[in-house]
N, CA and C of each residue as an Amber inpcrd file, in Angstrom:
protein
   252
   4.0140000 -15.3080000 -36.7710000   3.0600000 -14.3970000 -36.1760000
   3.8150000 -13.4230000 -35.2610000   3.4290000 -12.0060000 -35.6210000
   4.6210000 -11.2700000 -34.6620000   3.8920000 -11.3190000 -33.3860000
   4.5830000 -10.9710000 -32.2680000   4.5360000 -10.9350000 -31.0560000
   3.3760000 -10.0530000 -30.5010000   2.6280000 -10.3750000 -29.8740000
   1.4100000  -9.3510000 -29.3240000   1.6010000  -8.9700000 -27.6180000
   1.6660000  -7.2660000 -27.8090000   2.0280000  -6.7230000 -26.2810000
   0.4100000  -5.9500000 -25.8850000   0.7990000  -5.9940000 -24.2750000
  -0.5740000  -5.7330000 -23.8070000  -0.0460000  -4.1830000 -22.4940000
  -0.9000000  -3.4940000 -22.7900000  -0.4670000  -2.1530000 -22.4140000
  -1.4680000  -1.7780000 -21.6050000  -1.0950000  -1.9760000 -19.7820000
  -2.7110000  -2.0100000 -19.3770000  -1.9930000  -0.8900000 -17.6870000
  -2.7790000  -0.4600000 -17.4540000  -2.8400000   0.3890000 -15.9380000
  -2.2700000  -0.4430000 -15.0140000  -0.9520000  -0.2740000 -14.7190000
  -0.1980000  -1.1650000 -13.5840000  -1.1380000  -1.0230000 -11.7730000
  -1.8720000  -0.0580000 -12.1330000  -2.4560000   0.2090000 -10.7280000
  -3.5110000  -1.0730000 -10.3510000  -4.4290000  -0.6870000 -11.5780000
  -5.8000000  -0.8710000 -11.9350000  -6.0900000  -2.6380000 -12.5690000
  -4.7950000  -2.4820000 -13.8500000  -4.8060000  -3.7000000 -14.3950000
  -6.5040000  -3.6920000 -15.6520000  -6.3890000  -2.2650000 -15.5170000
  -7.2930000  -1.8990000 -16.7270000  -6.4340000  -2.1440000 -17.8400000
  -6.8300000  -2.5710000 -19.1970000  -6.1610000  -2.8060000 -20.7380000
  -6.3770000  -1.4630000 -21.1300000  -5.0330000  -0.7930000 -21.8930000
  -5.5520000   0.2160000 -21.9630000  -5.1950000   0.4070000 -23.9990000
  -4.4250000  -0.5790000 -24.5920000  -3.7410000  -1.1420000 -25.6760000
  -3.1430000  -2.5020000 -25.7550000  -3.1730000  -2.7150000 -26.7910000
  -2.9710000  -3.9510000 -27.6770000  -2.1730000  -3.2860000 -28.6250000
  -0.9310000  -4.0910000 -28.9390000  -0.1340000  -3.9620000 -30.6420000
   0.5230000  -4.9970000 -30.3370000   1.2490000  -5.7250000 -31.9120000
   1.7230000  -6.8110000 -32.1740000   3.3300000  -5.2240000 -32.7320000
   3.0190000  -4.2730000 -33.1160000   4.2090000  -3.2990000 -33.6920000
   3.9960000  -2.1360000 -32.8020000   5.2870000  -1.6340000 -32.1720000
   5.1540000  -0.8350000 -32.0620000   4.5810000  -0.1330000 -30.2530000
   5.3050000  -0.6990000 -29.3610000   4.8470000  -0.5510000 -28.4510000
   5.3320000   0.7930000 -27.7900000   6.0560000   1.5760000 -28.2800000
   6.3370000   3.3550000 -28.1530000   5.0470000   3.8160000 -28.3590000
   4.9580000   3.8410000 -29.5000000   3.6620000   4.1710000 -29.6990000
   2.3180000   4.1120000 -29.3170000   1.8900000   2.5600000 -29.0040000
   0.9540000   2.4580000 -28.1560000   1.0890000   3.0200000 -26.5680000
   2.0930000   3.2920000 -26.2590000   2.1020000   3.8290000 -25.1500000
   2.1530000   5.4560000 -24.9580000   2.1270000   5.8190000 -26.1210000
   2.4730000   7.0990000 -26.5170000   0.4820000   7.2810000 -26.6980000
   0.0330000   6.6380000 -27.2990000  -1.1560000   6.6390000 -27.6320000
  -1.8340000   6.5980000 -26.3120000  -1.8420000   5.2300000 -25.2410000
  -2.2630000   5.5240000 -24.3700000  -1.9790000   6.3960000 -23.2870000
  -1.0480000   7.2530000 -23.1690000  -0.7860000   8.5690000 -22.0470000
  -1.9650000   9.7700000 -23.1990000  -2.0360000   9.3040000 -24.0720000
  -3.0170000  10.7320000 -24.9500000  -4.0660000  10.2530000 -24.3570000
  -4.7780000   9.2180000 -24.4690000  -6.0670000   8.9590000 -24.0860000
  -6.2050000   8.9950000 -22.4610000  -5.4500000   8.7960000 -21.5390000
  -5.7210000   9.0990000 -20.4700000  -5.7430000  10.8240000 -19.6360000
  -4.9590000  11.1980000 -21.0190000  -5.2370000  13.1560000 -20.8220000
  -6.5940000  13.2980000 -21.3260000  -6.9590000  12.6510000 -22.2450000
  -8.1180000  13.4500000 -22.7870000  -8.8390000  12.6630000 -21.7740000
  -9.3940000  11.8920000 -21.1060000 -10.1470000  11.1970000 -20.0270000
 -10.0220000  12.1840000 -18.8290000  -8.8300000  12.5700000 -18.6970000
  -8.6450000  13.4180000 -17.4640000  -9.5350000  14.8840000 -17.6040000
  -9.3600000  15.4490000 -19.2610000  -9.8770000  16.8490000 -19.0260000
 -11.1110000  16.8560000 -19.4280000 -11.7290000  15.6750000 -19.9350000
 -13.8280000  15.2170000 -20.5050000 -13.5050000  15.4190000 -18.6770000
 -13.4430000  14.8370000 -17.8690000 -13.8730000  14.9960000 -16.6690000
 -13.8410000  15.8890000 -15.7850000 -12.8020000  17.0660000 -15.9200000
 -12.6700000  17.8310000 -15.7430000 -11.7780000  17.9510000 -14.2490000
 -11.0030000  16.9590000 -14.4020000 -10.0190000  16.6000000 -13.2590000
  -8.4920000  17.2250000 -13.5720000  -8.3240000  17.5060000 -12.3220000
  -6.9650000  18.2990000 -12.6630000  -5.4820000  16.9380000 -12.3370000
  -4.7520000  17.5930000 -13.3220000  -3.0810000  16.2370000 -13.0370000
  -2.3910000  16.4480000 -12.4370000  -2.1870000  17.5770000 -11.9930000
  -0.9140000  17.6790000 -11.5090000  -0.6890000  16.9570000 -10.8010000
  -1.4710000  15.9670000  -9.6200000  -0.5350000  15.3000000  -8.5220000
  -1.2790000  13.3320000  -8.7820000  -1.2560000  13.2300000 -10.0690000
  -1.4070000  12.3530000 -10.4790000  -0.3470000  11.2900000 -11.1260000
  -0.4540000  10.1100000 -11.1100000   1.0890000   9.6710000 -11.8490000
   0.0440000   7.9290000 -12.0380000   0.4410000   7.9660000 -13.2360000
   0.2270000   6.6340000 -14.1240000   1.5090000   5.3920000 -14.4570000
   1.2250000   4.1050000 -13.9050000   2.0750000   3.1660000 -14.5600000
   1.5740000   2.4260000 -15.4330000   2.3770000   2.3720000 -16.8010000
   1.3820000   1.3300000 -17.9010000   2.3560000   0.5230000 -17.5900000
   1.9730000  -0.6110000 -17.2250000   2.6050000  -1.7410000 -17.5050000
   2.9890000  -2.7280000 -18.9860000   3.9240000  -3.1240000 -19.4240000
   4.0390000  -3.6240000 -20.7910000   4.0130000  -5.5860000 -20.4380000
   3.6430000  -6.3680000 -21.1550000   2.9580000  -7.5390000 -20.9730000
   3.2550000  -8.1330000 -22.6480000   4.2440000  -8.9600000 -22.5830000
   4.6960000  -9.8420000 -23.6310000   3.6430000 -11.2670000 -23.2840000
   2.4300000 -11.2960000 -24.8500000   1.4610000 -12.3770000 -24.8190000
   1.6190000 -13.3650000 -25.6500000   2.2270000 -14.3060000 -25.2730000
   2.6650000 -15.8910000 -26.0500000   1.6670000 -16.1250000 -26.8820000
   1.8330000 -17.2150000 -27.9050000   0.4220000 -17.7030000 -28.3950000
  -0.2220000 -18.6480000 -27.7000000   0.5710000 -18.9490000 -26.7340000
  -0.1180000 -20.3090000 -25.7480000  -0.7410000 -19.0910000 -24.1890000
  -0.5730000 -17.7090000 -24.4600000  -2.0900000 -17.0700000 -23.8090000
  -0.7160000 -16.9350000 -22.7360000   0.8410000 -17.1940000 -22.2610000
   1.5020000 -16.8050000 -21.0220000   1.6130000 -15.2250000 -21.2740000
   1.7140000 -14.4860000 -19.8260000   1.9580000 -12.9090000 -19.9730000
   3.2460000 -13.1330000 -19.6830000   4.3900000 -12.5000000 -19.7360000
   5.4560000 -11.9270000 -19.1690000   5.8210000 -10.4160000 -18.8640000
   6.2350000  -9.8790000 -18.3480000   6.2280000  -8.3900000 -17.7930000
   7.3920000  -7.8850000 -18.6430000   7.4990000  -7.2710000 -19.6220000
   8.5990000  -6.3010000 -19.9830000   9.0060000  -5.1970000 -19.7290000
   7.9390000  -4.1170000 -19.2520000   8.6810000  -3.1510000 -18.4220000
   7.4140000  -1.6360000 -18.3810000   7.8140000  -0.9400000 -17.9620000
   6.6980000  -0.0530000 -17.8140000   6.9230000   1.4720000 -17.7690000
   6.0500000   2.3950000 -18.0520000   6.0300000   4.2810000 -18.2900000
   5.3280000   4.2920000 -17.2240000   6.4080000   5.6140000 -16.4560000
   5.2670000   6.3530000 -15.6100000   5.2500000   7.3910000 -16.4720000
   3.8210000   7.9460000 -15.9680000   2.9680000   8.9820000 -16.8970000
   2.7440000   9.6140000 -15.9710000   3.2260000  11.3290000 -15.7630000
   2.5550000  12.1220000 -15.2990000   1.5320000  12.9370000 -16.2430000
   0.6740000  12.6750000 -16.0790000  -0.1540000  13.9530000 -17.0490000
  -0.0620000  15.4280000 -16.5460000   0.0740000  16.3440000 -17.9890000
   0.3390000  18.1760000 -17.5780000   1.4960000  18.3190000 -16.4660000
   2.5400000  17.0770000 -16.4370000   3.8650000  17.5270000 -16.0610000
   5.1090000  16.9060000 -17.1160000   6.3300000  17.3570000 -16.7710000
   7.3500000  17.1190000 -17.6400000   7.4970000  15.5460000 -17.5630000
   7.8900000  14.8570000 -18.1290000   8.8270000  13.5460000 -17.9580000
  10.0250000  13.5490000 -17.2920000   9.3940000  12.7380000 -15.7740000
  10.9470000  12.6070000 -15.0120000  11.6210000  11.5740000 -15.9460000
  13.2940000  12.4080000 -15.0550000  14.0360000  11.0260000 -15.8290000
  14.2610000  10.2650000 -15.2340000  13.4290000   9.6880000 -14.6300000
  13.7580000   8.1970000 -13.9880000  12.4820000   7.4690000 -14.6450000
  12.0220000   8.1650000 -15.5930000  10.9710000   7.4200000 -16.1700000
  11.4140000   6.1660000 -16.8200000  10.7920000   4.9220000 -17.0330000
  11.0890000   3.8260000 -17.4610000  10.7620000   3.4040000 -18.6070000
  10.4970000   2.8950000 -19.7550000   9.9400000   2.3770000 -21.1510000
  10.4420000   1.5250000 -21.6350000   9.6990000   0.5170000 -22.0960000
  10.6920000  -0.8620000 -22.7030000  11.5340000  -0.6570000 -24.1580000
């Protein structure tokens, strides 16, 4: 059974993704969905900054922390940005 990661708001500890493949992507996926959340609301980013936290889920249900993106939305990617 491949490995299942959990991709959730390091602030908040909101879930924001699930994948067993592919956790670029899901994280790539979730910085899209938190832009489009930002502009349905009509909130501006610039002085906003997001941590997804990444969460390795055993089959016996343990989390472990693998590592995490900050997300600025409608700014560049610093490079001290992090990603597992």
């Amino acid at each position: 059974m491949p490995t299942l990661y959990e991709i959730s708001d390091g602030d908040t500890g909101q879930l924001r993704a699930v994948t067993r493949t592919g956790v670029p992507e899901a994280l790539d996926a979730a910085c899209l969905q938190l832009s489009a959340e930002l502009e349905a609301g009509g909130e501006g980013s610039s002085m906003i900054r997001y941590r997804l936290a990444v969460h390795q889920v055993t089959p016996d249900g343990t989390r472990t922390w693998r590592g995490q993106r900050l997300y600025y939305p409608g700014g560049p990617r610093p490079p001290q940005q992090q990603e597992t």
